[in-house]
Coordinates of C-alpha atoms in Angstrom, one line a residue:
M212 CA -53.4 13.8 -9.1
S213 CA -50.3 12.2 -10.6
I214 CA -46.9 13.5 -10.3
M215 CA -44.7 13.2 -13.3
K216 CA -41.0 12.7 -12.6
N217 CA -38.5 13.8 -15.2
K218 CA -36.0 11.2 -16.0
R219 CA -32.6 12.4 -17.2
E220 CA -31.1 10.1 -19.7
V221 CA -27.4 9.7 -19.9
T222 CA -26.2 11.3 -23.1
P223 CA -23.6 9.7 -25.4
L224 CA -21.1 12.5 -24.5
Q225 CA -21.6 11.9 -20.7
M226 CA -21.0 8.2 -21.2
F227 CA -18.0 8.8 -23.4
L228 CA -16.5 11.1 -20.7
F229 CA -17.2 8.6 -18.0
V230 CA -15.6 5.7 -19.9
L231 CA -12.6 8.0 -20.7
I232 CA -12.1 8.8 -17.0
V233 CA -12.3 5.1 -16.1
I234 CA -9.7 4.2 -18.8
G235 CA -7.5 7.1 -17.8
T236 CA -7.6 5.8 -14.2
G237 CA -6.6 2.4 -15.3
I238 CA -3.7 3.7 -17.4
Y239 CA -2.6 6.0 -14.5
C240 CA -2.6 3.0 -12.0
I241 CA -0.4 1.0 -14.4
A242 CA 2.0 3.9 -15.2
S243 CA 2.4 5.0 -11.6
G244 CA 3.0 1.4 -10.5
V245 CA 5.6 0.7 -13.1
W246 CA 7.3 4.0 -12.4
G247 CA 7.4 3.3 -8.7
I248 CA 9.1 0.0 -9.4
I249 CA 11.7 1.0 -12.0
E250 CA 12.7 4.3 -10.3
N251 CA 15.9 3.3 -8.6
D252 CA 17.7 6.3 -7.1
K253 CA 18.6 4.3 -4.0
Q254 CA 21.2 5.2 -1.4
S255 CA 23.0 3.1 1.3
L256 CA 20.9 2.3 4.3
N257 CA 23.8 3.5 6.6
Q258 CA 23.2 7.1 5.3
V259 CA 19.8 7.1 7.1
F260 CA 21.7 7.1 10.4
T261 CA 24.6 9.4 9.5
Q262 CA 23.2 12.0 7.1
S263 CA 20.1 14.1 6.5
F264 CA 17.4 12.8 4.2
E265 CA 14.1 13.8 2.7
K266 CA 10.7 12.2 2.4
G267 CA 10.7 10.0 -0.7
N268 CA 14.4 9.1 -0.6
L269 CA 15.0 5.4 -1.4
F270 CA 17.4 3.4 0.8
E271 CA 18.7 -0.2 0.6
G272 CA 21.0 -2.2 2.8
S273 CA 21.4 -4.9 5.4
V274 CA 19.9 -4.8 8.8
E275 CA 22.0 -6.2 11.7
A276 CA 19.6 -5.5 14.6
A277 CA 15.8 -4.9 14.8
S278 CA 13.2 -4.9 17.5
P279 CA 10.1 -7.0 17.6
A280 CA 7.0 -5.3 16.1
F281 CA 6.2 -2.5 18.5
L282 CA 2.9 -1.6 16.7
E283 CA 0.3 -3.6 14.7
I284 CA -2.4 -1.6 13.0
D285 CA -5.5 -3.7 12.1
H286 CA -7.6 -2.0 9.4
K287 CA -11.3 -2.9 9.2
I288 CA -14.3 -1.5 7.4
D289 CA -16.9 -0.5 10.0
H290 CA -14.8 -2.4 12.6
L291 CA -16.0 -5.6 11.1
I292 CA -14.5 -6.4 7.7
P293 CA -10.7 -6.9 7.8
V294 CA -8.8 -5.1 5.1
G295 CA -5.2 -5.5 6.1
N296 CA -2.6 -5.2 8.8
E297 CA 0.5 -3.0 9.2
Y298 CA 3.5 -3.9 11.2
Y299 CA 6.1 -1.4 12.5
Y300 CA 9.6 -2.3 13.8
L301 CA 12.7 -0.4 14.9
I302 CA 16.0 -1.1 13.1
L303 CA 19.3 0.0 14.6
S304 CA 22.5 1.4 13.2
D305 CA 25.6 -0.8 13.3
D306 CA 26.8 0.9 16.5
Y307 CA 23.4 0.6 18.2
S308 CA 23.3 4.4 18.7
T309 CA 20.4 5.3 16.4
A310 CA 17.1 3.7 15.4
I311 CA 14.5 4.4 12.8
T312 CA 11.1 2.8 12.3
I313 CA 10.3 0.6 9.3
R314 CA 7.1 -0.8 8.0
A315 CA 7.5 -4.4 7.0
D316 CA 5.6 -7.7 6.7
K317 CA 4.4 -9.8 9.6
N318 CA 7.3 -12.3 9.3
F319 CA 10.1 -9.7 9.4
G320 CA 10.8 -10.1 13.1
E321 CA 11.5 -13.9 12.7
S322 CA 14.9 -13.1 11.3
F323 CA 16.1 -11.6 14.7
D324 CA 16.7 -13.2 18.1
S325 CA 15.6 -12.1 21.5
V326 CA 18.4 -9.6 21.8
W327 CA 17.5 -8.1 18.4
K328 CA 20.5 -9.5 16.5
S329 CA 19.9 -10.9 13.0
T330 CA 20.0 -14.6 12.7
E331 CA 20.4 -14.4 8.9
K332 CA 21.2 -11.9 6.2
V333 CA 18.4 -9.4 6.0
I334 CA 18.2 -6.8 3.2
I335 CA 15.6 -4.1 3.1
K336 CA 14.7 -1.6 0.5
G337 CA 12.2 1.2 0.9
R338 CA 11.3 4.9 0.7
I339 CA 11.1 7.4 3.5
K340 CA 7.6 8.3 4.5
E341 CA 6.2 10.3 7.4
L342 CA 5.0 8.3 10.4
P343 CA 1.2 8.2 10.9
D344 CA 0.0 9.7 14.2
Q345 CA -0.8 6.3 15.7
A346 CA 2.7 5.1 15.2
K347 CA 4.2 8.4 16.6
T348 CA 2.1 8.0 19.8
R349 CA 3.2 4.4 20.2
L350 CA 6.8 5.2 19.5
N351 CA 6.8 7.8 22.3
E352 CA 5.5 5.1 24.7
V353 CA 8.2 2.7 23.5
K354 CA 10.9 5.3 23.9
D355 CA 9.8 6.0 27.5
T356 CA 9.9 2.2 28.2
F357 CA 13.4 2.0 26.8
S358 CA 14.6 4.9 29.0
K359 CA 13.1 3.3 32.1
N360 CA 15.0 0.1 31.3
G361 CA 18.3 1.9 30.7
L362 CA 18.3 1.6 26.9
E363 CA 19.5 4.9 25.6
F364 CA 19.7 5.5 21.8
H365 CA 18.5 8.2 19.5
I366 CA 15.2 7.3 17.7
I367 CA 14.3 9.1 14.5
Q368 CA 10.7 9.8 15.3
Q369 CA 9.1 11.7 12.4
Y370 CA 9.8 9.3 9.5
Y371 CA 9.9 5.6 8.7
I372 CA 11.2 3.4 5.9
D373 CA 8.4 1.7 4.0
T374 CA 9.6 -1.7 2.9
I375 CA 6.3 -2.9 1.5
G376 CA 6.0 0.0 -1.0
S377 CA 7.1 -2.2 -3.9
N378 CA 4.2 -4.6 -3.3
L379 CA 1.8 -1.7 -3.3
Y380 CA 3.2 -0.6 -6.7
K381 CA 2.6 -4.1 -8.0
L382 CA -1.0 -4.0 -6.8
R383 CA -1.5 -0.7 -8.6
I384 CA -0.5 -2.4 -11.8
V385 CA -2.9 -5.2 -11.1
L386 CA -5.7 -2.8 -10.4
G387 CA -5.0 -0.8 -13.6
I388 CA -5.1 -4.0 -15.7
C389 CA -8.3 -5.2 -14.0
I390 CA -10.0 -1.8 -14.7
L391 CA -9.0 -1.9 -18.4
L392 CA -10.1 -5.5 -18.8
E393 CA -13.4 -4.7 -17.1
V394 CA -14.0 -1.8 -19.5
L395 CA -13.2 -4.1 -22.5
L396 CA -15.5 -6.8 -21.2
L397 CA -18.4 -4.4 -20.7
Y398 CA -17.8 -3.0 -24.2
M399 CA -18.0 -6.4 -25.7
I400 CA -21.2 -7.3 -23.8
I401 CA -23.1 -4.0 -24.4
K402 CA -21.9 -2.8 -27.8
K403 CA -20.5 -5.8 -29.7
N404 CA -22.8 -8.5 -28.3
K405 CA -20.0 -11.0 -28.5
F406 CA -21.5 -13.5 -26.2
D407 CA -24.3 -15.9 -26.9
Y408 CA -26.7 -16.1 -23.9
H409 CA -28.4 -19.2 -25.3
I410 CA -25.2 -21.3 -24.8
G411 CA -24.3 -19.7 -21.5
S412 CA -21.3 -17.6 -22.6
G413 CA -23.2 -14.4 -21.9
K414 CA -24.0 -15.5 -18.3
I415 CA -20.4 -16.5 -17.8
A416 CA -19.3 -13.0 -19.1
Q417 CA -21.6 -11.4 -16.6
I418 CA -20.2 -13.5 -13.7
V419 CA -16.7 -12.6 -14.8
G420 CA -17.6 -9.0 -14.9
I421 CA -19.1 -9.1 -11.4
V422 CA -16.0 -10.9 -10.0
G423 CA -13.8 -8.4 -11.7
A424 CA -15.7 -5.5 -10.2
L425 CA -15.4 -7.1 -6.7
V426 CA -11.6 -7.5 -7.2
I427 CA -11.4 -3.8 -8.3
F428 CA -13.4 -2.8 -5.2
V429 CA -11.2 -4.8 -2.8
L430 CA -8.0 -3.5 -4.4
V431 CA -9.2 0.1 -4.2
I432 CA -10.1 -0.2 -0.5
Y433 CA -6.8 -1.9 0.3
L434 CA -4.7 0.7 -1.5
M435 CA -6.6 3.5 0.0
T436 CA -6.1 2.0 3.5
I437 CA -2.5 0.7 3.3
K438 CA -1.0 3.8 1.7

């Protein structure tokens, strides 16, 4: 007795909607990345320590004192494949009375000496975001250590300044461009038959398409992880 399986073919309408969603995703990535870069409602960094602020506010200014990285978050897929690292530091107000966390790159701490003073001019720019739970927990431990060593200053514990946000916006733009180019390449391969497989251009196009898909996959994973 044979069992017949019904195969559902993809209709032209379904394919059109799928392609439309993919193209829309690419355009959204580019638009949101560009908007994140050009939006420039920045305030002085000193206001973080002296005035109230809201999540999403943009601050820019020089940093005179900063701690070494008190937390490094190592992101991996299934605890095996590395995706990226996050580094969190404390920066202090000019009078050393208040501190706030920032997320910066690995080399940020190299601009400060052993007593946290800057050895060169350091300018940061970033938006206010809410601290992840892991950073909040570690920050409480750091605060207790400071208290035991006689270091008393107020630490803003709920929020941090994200100084790598502009790089993430740029990666969004790259992701959007890659998505649109991938759609264009697939369209040329499937519909227009622009490549001659006898002379190898078709195979090259397939390889480029596979590499592009891998780049898109890596960027999506990275941007979903390093938010």
